[in-house]
Amino acid sequence: MYRLGCNKLAPVARRQAGLFSRMGHTTATTKLFIDGQFIESQATEWIDVHNPATQEVVTRVPKTTPGELEEAAKSAQSAFGEWSRTSIMRRQKLMLDLQHAIRANTDALAESIVREQGKVLSDAHGDIMRGLQVVDSMAGIPEYMLGTRLEVAADMDTYTVREPLGVVAGICPFNFPAMMPLWMLPVALVTGNTLLLKPSERDPGAAMILAQLCADVGVPRGVVNVVHGVHETVDFLTSDARIKAVSFVGGNAAGKHVYERATQHGKRCQANLGAKNHAVVLPDANREFTLNSISGAAFGAAGQRCMALSVAVFVGSAGEWIPDL
């Protein structure tokens, strides 16, 4: 379904078979990625993913079963010990390889985003590039992982050491299918953690390609696992004792639920919810540039992003421009 290109990747036919399979003769299904393998879910409930442009069902996403969630958590926990002891230079090298693999496969990632999420092709490429910036940054991880040392007395030093937490979880929204997994996956991995990633059930294709690329560049089995679903999957990720931290991006109601449930179970949690963005327009602004910028900021991606502009305040005579918006 997607042709991935990189000189370190496995044969194309095998990779295509890994990401998706077909139920019957017509409908593709999205697989789980557990312990380094793409697995057909035994779920009894499935979610149809429609191409927004054609309403065609492009894949069916499983509501991961409790047993499959257990296997994913077990895999991540088992992989943590060795992965956490892997040298920082080895983890950095994998980020450099992942960086190259993503650049070599931007067309496949963009195609998936266009088909499942509905972005225009240029915006899909922007989605990938913004995520790739995080991979680029994580390639400099030795600098970020430096501890501190202070001589507090003639016979006493204090120092800090940065250590991985363990198994962590990432819960992604639908509006940036590549960027949001790439906000979470590189940071979790390069700092020595193992990851359970739940992409949006509305457009999981880009995350599945990223999982394939991780495997292809040599990320060990169990370090990255991808599960699917809705409420039951989220509740598992925010309550299972093996998971030490949760990162979430999405809407307010879901984010509050994730934060409350995760913290109640003793987990670290960062929850990035909805936002309200303002523009203040002064009379000496460039009129055409300002109006075009406001239109793009408010209505790009149909306004379905946290950076979308929801309020514009026109000061003084700048208010005369409002009818031209």
PDB file of N, CA and C in Angstrom, residues 12-95:
ATOM      1  N   VAL A  12      10.341  -4.270  -0.191  1.00  0.00           N
ATOM      2  CA  VAL A  12       9.085  -3.529  -0.251  1.00  0.00           C
ATOM      3  C   VAL A  12       7.881  -4.425  -0.038  1.00  0.00           C
ATOM      4  N   ALA A  13       7.836  -5.572  -0.683  1.00  0.00           N
ATOM      5  CA  ALA A  13       6.662  -6.442  -0.575  1.00  0.00           C
ATOM      6  C   ALA A  13       6.421  -6.877   0.860  1.00  0.00           C
ATOM      7  N   ARG A  14       7.481  -7.189   1.574  1.00  0.00           N
ATOM      8  CA  ARG A  14       7.312  -7.637   2.944  1.00  0.00           C
ATOM      9  C   ARG A  14       6.807  -6.501   3.829  1.00  0.00           C
ATOM     10  N   ARG A  15       7.305  -5.293   3.591  1.00  0.00           N
ATOM     11  CA  ARG A  15       6.870  -4.161   4.401  1.00  0.00           C
ATOM     12  C   ARG A  15       5.413  -3.830   4.134  1.00  0.00           C
ATOM     13  N   GLN A  16       4.985  -3.912   2.890  1.00  0.00           N
ATOM     14  CA  GLN A  16       3.591  -3.636   2.582  1.00  0.00           C
ATOM     15  C   GLN A  16       2.680  -4.628   3.287  1.00  0.00           C
ATOM     16  N   ALA A  17       3.053  -5.873   3.289  1.00  0.00           N
ATOM     17  CA  ALA A  17       2.233  -6.885   3.951  1.00  0.00           C
ATOM     18  C   ALA A  17       2.188  -6.663   5.449  1.00  0.00           C
ATOM     19  N   GLY A  18       3.244  -6.053   6.010  1.00  0.00           N
ATOM     20  CA  GLY A  18       3.298  -5.883   7.444  1.00  0.00           C
ATOM     21  C   GLY A  18       2.358  -4.833   7.985  1.00  0.00           C
ATOM     22  N   LEU A  19       2.216  -3.715   7.279  1.00  0.00           N
ATOM     23  CA  LEU A  19       1.453  -2.603   7.821  1.00  0.00           C
ATOM     24  C   LEU A  19      -0.043  -2.848   7.816  1.00  0.00           C
ATOM     25  N   PHE A  20      -0.547  -3.428   6.755  1.00  0.00           N
ATOM     26  CA  PHE A  20      -1.980  -3.584   6.575  1.00  0.00           C
ATOM     27  C   PHE A  20      -2.272  -4.969   6.012  1.00  0.00           C
ATOM     28  N   SER A  21      -3.474  -5.430   6.233  1.00  0.00           N
ATOM     29  CA  SER A  21      -3.922  -6.665   5.597  1.00  0.00           C
ATOM     30  C   SER A  21      -5.347  -6.434   5.125  1.00  0.00           C
ATOM     31  N   ARG A  22      -5.938  -7.444   4.511  1.00  0.00           N
ATOM     32  CA  ARG A  22      -7.287  -7.263   3.994  1.00  0.00           C
ATOM     33  C   ARG A  22      -8.241  -8.248   4.632  1.00  0.00           C
ATOM     34  N   MET A  23      -9.406  -7.719   4.973  1.00  0.00           N
ATOM     35  CA  MET A  23     -10.469  -8.524   5.543  1.00  0.00           C
ATOM     36  C   MET A  23     -11.408  -8.888   4.390  1.00  0.00           C
ATOM     37  N   GLY A  24     -11.473 -10.155   4.071  1.00  0.00           N
ATOM     38  CA  GLY A  24     -12.208 -10.540   2.874  1.00  0.00           C
ATOM     39  C   GLY A  24     -11.381 -10.155   1.668  1.00  0.00           C
ATOM     40  N   HIS A  25     -12.025  -9.559   0.673  1.00  0.00           N
ATOM     41  CA  HIS A  25     -11.317  -9.201  -0.555  1.00  0.00           C
ATOM     42  C   HIS A  25     -11.248  -7.709  -0.779  1.00  0.00           C
ATOM     43  N   THR A  26     -11.887  -6.901   0.071  1.00  0.00           N
ATOM     44  CA  THR A  26     -11.999  -5.491  -0.264  1.00  0.00           C
ATOM     45  C   THR A  26     -11.463  -4.549   0.800  1.00  0.00           C
ATOM     46  N   THR A  27     -11.694  -4.796   2.076  1.00  0.00           N
ATOM     47  CA  THR A  27     -11.410  -3.802   3.102  1.00  0.00           C
ATOM     48  C   THR A  27     -10.073  -4.069   3.780  1.00  0.00           C
ATOM     49  N   ALA A  28      -9.180  -3.102   3.717  1.00  0.00           N
ATOM     50  CA  ALA A  28      -7.900  -3.222   4.414  1.00  0.00           C
ATOM     51  C   ALA A  28      -8.103  -3.020   5.900  1.00  0.00           C
ATOM     52  N   THR A  29      -7.298  -3.684   6.709  1.00  0.00           N
ATOM     53  CA  THR A  29      -7.331  -3.497   8.158  1.00  0.00           C
ATOM     54  C   THR A  29      -5.955  -3.036   8.623  1.00  0.00           C
ATOM     55  N   THR A  30      -5.963  -2.187   9.627  1.00  0.00           N
ATOM     56  CA  THR A  30      -4.723  -1.704  10.220  1.00  0.00           C
ATOM     57  C   THR A  30      -4.288  -2.666  11.318  1.00  0.00           C
ATOM     58  N   LYS A  31      -3.028  -3.035  11.311  1.00  0.00           N
ATOM     59  CA  LYS A  31      -2.530  -4.002  12.280  1.00  0.00           C
ATOM     60  C   LYS A  31      -2.033  -3.320  13.557  1.00  0.00           C
ATOM     61  N   LEU A  32      -1.814  -4.123  14.572  1.00  0.00           N
ATOM     62  CA  LEU A  32      -1.111  -3.705  15.770  1.00  0.00           C
ATOM     63  C   LEU A  32       0.383  -3.883  15.524  1.00  0.00           C
ATOM     64  N   PHE A  33       1.196  -3.177  16.291  1.00  0.00           N
ATOM     65  CA  PHE A  33       2.644  -3.382  16.242  1.00  0.00           C
ATOM     66  C   PHE A  33       3.094  -3.702  17.656  1.00  0.00           C
ATOM     67  N   ILE A  34       3.353  -4.977  17.919  1.00  0.00           N
ATOM     68  CA  ILE A  34       3.672  -5.452  19.263  1.00  0.00           C
ATOM     69  C   ILE A  34       4.919  -6.325  19.196  1.00  0.00           C
ATOM     70  N   ASP A  35       5.883  -6.010  20.045  1.00  0.00           N
ATOM     71  CA  ASP A  35       7.118  -6.783  20.142  1.00  0.00           C
ATOM     72  C   ASP A  35       7.824  -6.902  18.790  1.00  0.00           C
ATOM     73  N   GLY A  36       7.811  -5.807  18.043  1.00  0.00           N
ATOM     74  CA  GLY A  36       8.528  -5.763  16.782  1.00  0.00           C
ATOM     75  C   GLY A  36       7.844  -6.430  15.615  1.00  0.00           C
ATOM     76  N   GLN A  37       6.570  -6.810  15.776  1.00  0.00           N
ATOM     77  CA  GLN A  37       5.853  -7.491  14.702  1.00  0.00           C
ATOM     78  C   GLN A  37       4.491  -6.842  14.472  1.00  0.00           C
ATOM     79  N   PHE A  38       4.096  -6.824  13.211  1.00  0.00           N
ATOM     80  CA  PHE A  38       2.744  -6.382  12.867  1.00  0.00           C
ATOM     81  C   PHE A  38       1.796  -7.558  13.040  1.00  0.00           C
ATOM     82  N   ILE A  39       0.759  -7.357  13.826  1.00  0.00           N
ATOM     83  CA  ILE A  39      -0.134  -8.434  14.232  1.00  0.00           C
ATOM     84  C   ILE A  39      -1.571  -8.075  13.871  1.00  0.00           C
ATOM     85  N   GLU A  40      -2.267  -9.015  13.280  1.00  0.00           N
ATOM     86  CA  GLU A  40      -3.693  -8.841  13.013  1.00  0.00           C
ATOM     87  C   GLU A  40      -4.455  -8.957  14.330  1.00  0.00           C
ATOM     88  N   SER A  41      -5.205  -7.926  14.655  1.00  0.00           N
ATOM     89  CA  SER A  41      -5.948  -7.935  15.914  1.00  0.00           C
ATOM     90  C   SER A  41      -7.071  -8.965  15.884  1.00  0.00           C
ATOM     91  N   GLN A  42      -7.365  -9.511  17.049  1.00  0.00           N
ATOM     92  CA  GLN A  42      -8.501 -10.409  17.203  1.00  0.00           C
ATOM     93  C   GLN A  42      -9.739  -9.658  17.679  1.00  0.00           C
ATOM     94  N   ALA A  43      -9.745  -8.347  17.486  1.00  0.00           N
ATOM     95  CA  ALA A  43     -10.855  -7.514  17.945  1.00  0.00           C
ATOM     96  C   ALA A  43     -12.165  -7.909  17.283  1.00  0.00           C
ATOM     97  N   THR A  44     -13.237  -7.714  18.012  1.00  0.00           N
ATOM     98  CA  THR A  44     -14.582  -7.926  17.471  1.00  0.00           C
ATOM     99  C   THR A  44     -15.229  -6.604  17.069  1.00  0.00           C
ATOM    100  N   GLU A  45     -14.614  -5.494  17.453  1.00  0.00           N
ATOM    101  CA  GLU A  45     -15.135  -4.172  17.090  1.00  0.00           C
ATOM    102  C   GLU A  45     -14.071  -3.427  16.292  1.00  0.00           C
ATOM    103  N   TRP A  46     -14.523  -2.799  15.220  1.00  0.00           N
ATOM    104  CA  TRP A  46     -13.620  -2.112  14.309  1.00  0.00           C
ATOM    105  C   TRP A  46     -14.148  -0.721  13.997  1.00  0.00           C
ATOM    106  N   ILE A  47     -13.244   0.183  13.659  1.00  0.00           N
ATOM    107  CA  ILE A  47     -13.596   1.565  13.334  1.00  0.00           C
ATOM    108  C   ILE A  47     -13.232   1.818  11.882  1.00  0.00           C
ATOM    109  N   ASP A  48     -14.189   2.244  11.082  1.00  0.00           N
ATOM    110  CA  ASP A  48     -13.933   2.557   9.678  1.00  0.00           C
ATOM    111  C   ASP A  48     -13.223   3.899   9.555  1.00  0.00           C
ATOM    112  N   VAL A  49     -12.185   3.945   8.740  1.00  0.00           N
ATOM    113  CA  VAL A  49     -11.494   5.189   8.422  1.00  0.00           C
ATOM    114  C   VAL A  49     -11.861   5.568   6.998  1.00  0.00           C
ATOM    115  N   HIS A  50     -12.441   6.749   6.834  1.00  0.00           N
ATOM    116  CA  HIS A  50     -12.900   7.206   5.524  1.00  0.00           C
ATOM    117  C   HIS A  50     -11.933   8.230   4.938  1.00  0.00           C
ATOM    118  N   ASN A  51     -11.727   8.146   3.634  1.00  0.00           N
ATOM    119  CA  ASN A  51     -11.046   9.206   2.907  1.00  0.00           C
ATOM    120  C   ASN A  51     -11.982  10.412   2.888  1.00  0.00           C
ATOM    121  N   PRO A  52     -11.608  11.542   3.500  1.00  0.00           N
ATOM    122  CA  PRO A  52     -12.535  12.684   3.569  1.00  0.00           C
ATOM    123  C   PRO A  52     -12.940  13.216   2.206  1.00  0.00           C
ATOM    124  N   ALA A  53     -12.109  13.008   1.190  1.00  0.00           N
ATOM    125  CA  ALA A  53     -12.417  13.544  -0.139  1.00  0.00           C
ATOM    126  C   ALA A  53     -13.429  12.690  -0.892  1.00  0.00           C
ATOM    127  N   THR A  54     -13.421  11.374  -0.633  1.00  0.00           N
ATOM    128  CA  THR A  54     -14.260  10.463  -1.422  1.00  0.00           C
ATOM    129  C   THR A  54     -15.262   9.671  -0.583  1.00  0.00           C
ATOM    130  N   GLN A  55     -15.078   9.696   0.757  1.00  0.00           N
ATOM    131  CA  GLN A  55     -15.871   8.890   1.691  1.00  0.00           C
ATOM    132  C   GLN A  55     -15.641   7.386   1.533  1.00  0.00           C
ATOM    133  N   GLU A  56     -14.625   7.019   0.769  1.00  0.00           N
ATOM    134  CA  GLU A  56     -14.247   5.614   0.643  1.00  0.00           C
ATOM    135  C   GLU A  56     -13.669   5.122   1.973  1.00  0.00           C
ATOM    136  N   VAL A  57     -14.016   3.913   2.378  1.00  0.00           N
ATOM    137  CA  VAL A  57     -13.398   3.303   3.550  1.00  0.00           C
ATOM    138  C   VAL A  57     -12.021   2.802   3.133  1.00  0.00           C
ATOM    139  N   VAL A  58     -10.971   3.416   3.668  1.00  0.00           N
ATOM    140  CA  VAL A  58      -9.619   3.064   3.251  1.00  0.00           C
ATOM    141  C   VAL A  58      -8.996   2.011   4.166  1.00  0.00           C
ATOM    142  N   THR A  59      -9.448   1.915   5.401  1.00  0.00           N
ATOM    143  CA  THR A  59      -8.962   0.878   6.311  1.00  0.00           C
ATOM    144  C   THR A  59      -9.930   0.753   7.470  1.00  0.00           C
ATOM    145  N   ARG A  60      -9.813  -0.346   8.193  1.00  0.00           N
ATOM    146  CA  ARG A  60     -10.579  -0.547   9.415  1.00  0.00           C
ATOM    147  C   ARG A  60      -9.592  -0.714  10.561  1.00  0.00           C
ATOM    148  N   VAL A  61      -9.850   0.022  11.646  1.00  0.00           N
ATOM    149  CA  VAL A  61      -8.932   0.071  12.778  1.00  0.00           C
ATOM    150  C   VAL A  61      -9.529  -0.726  13.936  1.00  0.00           C
ATOM    151  N   PRO A  62      -8.767  -1.633  14.539  1.00  0.00           N
ATOM    152  CA  PRO A  62      -9.317  -2.449  15.616  1.00  0.00           C
ATOM    153  C   PRO A  62      -9.396  -1.703  16.942  1.00  0.00           C
ATOM    154  N   LYS A  63     -10.396  -2.049  17.741  1.00  0.00           N
ATOM    155  CA  LYS A  63     -10.402  -1.671  19.144  1.00  0.00           C
ATOM    156  C   LYS A  63      -9.624  -2.766  19.874  1.00  0.00           C
ATOM    157  N   THR A  64      -8.375  -2.476  20.155  1.00  0.00           N
ATOM    158  CA  THR A  64      -7.449  -3.468  20.682  1.00  0.00           C
ATOM    159  C   THR A  64      -8.049  -4.200  21.883  1.00  0.00           C
ATOM    160  N   THR A  65      -7.931  -5.509  21.901  1.00  0.00           N
ATOM    161  CA  THR A  65      -8.520  -6.314  22.974  1.00  0.00           C
ATOM    162  C   THR A  65      -7.700  -6.179  24.252  1.00  0.00           C
ATOM    163  N   PRO A  66      -8.286  -6.474  25.413  1.00  0.00           N
ATOM    164  CA  PRO A  66      -7.523  -6.439  26.665  1.00  0.00           C
ATOM    165  C   PRO A  66      -6.292  -7.334  26.630  1.00  0.00           C
ATOM    166  N   GLY A  67      -6.410  -8.499  26.030  1.00  0.00           N
ATOM    167  CA  GLY A  67      -5.261  -9.388  25.937  1.00  0.00           C
ATOM    168  C   GLY A  67      -4.149  -8.807  25.093  1.00  0.00           C
ATOM    169  N   GLU A  68      -4.501  -8.121  24.013  1.00  0.00           N
ATOM    170  CA  GLU A  68      -3.490  -7.508  23.152  1.00  0.00           C
ATOM    171  C   GLU A  68      -2.820  -6.328  23.845  1.00  0.00           C
ATOM    172  N   LEU A  69      -3.588  -5.546  24.595  1.00  0.00           N
ATOM    173  CA  LEU A  69      -2.999  -4.461  25.375  1.00  0.00           C
ATOM    174  C   LEU A  69      -2.018  -5.007  26.412  1.00  0.00           C
ATOM    175  N   GLU A  70      -2.390  -6.109  27.031  1.00  0.00           N
ATOM    176  CA  GLU A  70      -1.510  -6.755  27.996  1.00  0.00           C
ATOM    177  C   GLU A  70      -0.210  -7.194  27.337  1.00  0.00           C
ATOM    178  N   GLU A  71      -0.299  -7.777  26.142  1.00  0.00           N
ATOM    179  CA  GLU A  71       0.900  -8.212  25.436  1.00  0.00           C
ATOM    180  C   GLU A  71       1.790  -7.034  25.069  1.00  0.00           C
ATOM    181  N   ALA A  72       1.186  -5.919  24.673  1.00  0.00           N
ATOM    182  CA  ALA A  72       1.969  -4.743  24.314  1.00  0.00           C
ATOM    183  C   ALA A  72       2.704  -4.191  25.535  1.00  0.00           C
ATOM    184  N   ALA A  73       2.011  -4.108  26.674  1.00  0.00           N
ATOM    185  CA  ALA A  73       2.641  -3.606  27.893  1.00  0.00           C
ATOM    186  C   ALA A  73       3.743  -4.547  28.367  1.00  0.00           C
ATOM    187  N   LYS A  74       3.489  -5.837  28.262  1.00  0.00           N
ATOM    188  CA  LYS A  74       4.486  -6.827  28.659  1.00  0.00           C
ATOM    189  C   LYS A  74       5.739  -6.716  27.784  1.00  0.00           C
ATOM    190  N   SER A  75       5.534  -6.513  26.496  1.00  0.00           N
ATOM    191  CA  SER A  75       6.658  -6.369  25.570  1.00  0.00           C
ATOM    192  C   SER A  75       7.490  -5.138  25.909  1.00  0.00           C
ATOM    193  N   ALA A  76       6.809  -4.016  26.160  1.00  0.00           N
ATOM    194  CA  ALA A  76       7.519  -2.775  26.479  1.00  0.00           C
ATOM    195  C   ALA A  76       8.283  -2.905  27.790  1.00  0.00           C
ATOM    196  N   GLN A  77       7.671  -3.536  28.781  1.00  0.00           N
ATOM    197  CA  GLN A  77       8.338  -3.706  30.070  1.00  0.00           C
ATOM    198  C   GLN A  77       9.551  -4.623  29.945  1.00  0.00           C
ATOM    199  N   SER A  78       9.410  -5.684  29.175  1.00  0.00           N
ATOM    200  CA  SER A  78      10.510  -6.625  28.991  1.00  0.00           C
ATOM    201  C   SER A  78      11.691  -5.973  28.272  1.00  0.00           C
ATOM    202  N   ALA A  79      11.386  -5.096  27.311  1.00  0.00           N
ATOM    203  CA  ALA A  79      12.443  -4.454  26.528  1.00  0.00           C
ATOM    204  C   ALA A  79      13.146  -3.337  27.291  1.00  0.00           C
ATOM    205  N   PHE A  80      12.502  -2.823  28.333  1.00  0.00           N
ATOM    206  CA  PHE A  80      13.035  -1.629  29.001  1.00  0.00           C
ATOM    207  C   PHE A  80      14.413  -1.840  29.607  1.00  0.00           C
ATOM    208  N   GLY A  81      14.617  -2.971  30.266  1.00  0.00           N
ATOM    209  CA  GLY A  81      15.875  -3.169  30.966  1.00  0.00           C
ATOM    210  C   GLY A  81      17.086  -2.998  30.067  1.00  0.00           C
ATOM    211  N   GLU A  82      17.124  -3.758  28.993  1.00  0.00           N
ATOM    212  CA  GLU A  82      18.273  -3.676  28.086  1.00  0.00           C
ATOM    213  C   GLU A  82      18.336  -2.333  27.376  1.00  0.00           C
ATOM    214  N   TRP A  83      17.172  -1.818  26.969  1.00  0.00           N
ATOM    215  CA  TRP A  83      17.156  -0.550  26.245  1.00  0.00           C
ATOM    216  C   TRP A  83      17.649   0.596  27.138  1.00  0.00           C
ATOM    217  N   SER A  84      17.256   0.601  28.410  1.00  0.00           N
ATOM    218  CA  SER A  84      17.681   1.668  29.316  1.00  0.00           C
ATOM    219  C   SER A  84      19.185   1.636  29.555  1.00  0.00           C
ATOM    220  N   ARG A  85      19.802   0.467  29.376  1.00  0.00           N
ATOM    221  CA  ARG A  85      21.252   0.348  29.552  1.00  0.00           C
ATOM    222  C   ARG A  85      22.024   0.579  28.255  1.00  0.00           C
ATOM    223  N   THR A  86      21.303   0.764  27.157  1.00  0.00           N
ATOM    224  CA  THR A  86      21.954   1.046  25.875  1.00  0.00           C
ATOM    225  C   THR A  86      22.631   2.407  25.947  1.00  0.00           C
ATOM    226  N   SER A  87      23.815   2.519  25.406  1.00  0.00           N
ATOM    227  CA  SER A  87      24.565   3.770  25.516  1.00  0.00           C
ATOM    228  C   SER A  87      23.836   4.913  24.824  1.00  0.00           C
ATOM    229  N   ILE A  88      24.063   6.095  25.336  1.00  0.00           N
ATOM    230  CA  ILE A  88      23.444   7.283  24.751  1.00  0.00           C
ATOM    231  C   ILE A  88      23.908   7.472  23.314  1.00  0.00           C
ATOM    232  N   MET A  89      25.131   7.070  22.994  1.00  0.00           N
ATOM    233  CA  MET A  89      25.628   7.227  21.632  1.00  0.00           C
ATOM    234  C   MET A  89      24.914   6.282  20.677  1.00  0.00           C
ATOM    235  N   ARG A  90      24.591   5.080  21.157  1.00  0.00           N
ATOM    236  CA  ARG A  90      23.835   4.134  20.333  1.00  0.00           C
ATOM    237  C   ARG A  90      22.433   4.664  20.070  1.00  0.00           C
ATOM    238  N   ARG A  91      21.806   5.207  21.088  1.00  0.00           N
ATOM    239  CA  ARG A  91      20.462   5.748  20.892  1.00  0.00           C
ATOM    240  C   ARG A  91      20.494   6.966  19.966  1.00  0.00           C
ATOM    241  N   GLN A  92      21.537   7.774  20.089  1.00  0.00           N
ATOM    242  CA  GLN A  92      21.692   8.908  19.181  1.00  0.00           C
ATOM    243  C   GLN A  92      21.836   8.439  17.740  1.00  0.00           C
ATOM    244  N   LYS A  93      22.623   7.380  17.545  1.00  0.00           N
ATOM    245  CA  LYS A  93      22.819   6.863  16.187  1.00  0.00           C
ATOM    246  C   LYS A  93      21.497   6.404  15.586  1.00  0.00           C
ATOM    247  N   LEU A  94      20.633   5.787  16.385  1.00  0.00           N
ATOM    248  CA  LEU A  94      19.328   5.368  15.868  1.00  0.00           C
ATOM    249  C   LEU A  94      18.472   6.570  15.490  1.00  0.00           C
ATOM    250  N   MET A  95      18.601   7.669  16.212  1.00  0.00           N
ATOM    251  CA  MET A  95      17.862   8.880  15.834  1.00  0.00           C
ATOM    252  C   MET A  95      18.357   9.424  14.501  1.00  0.00           C
TER     253      MET A  95
END
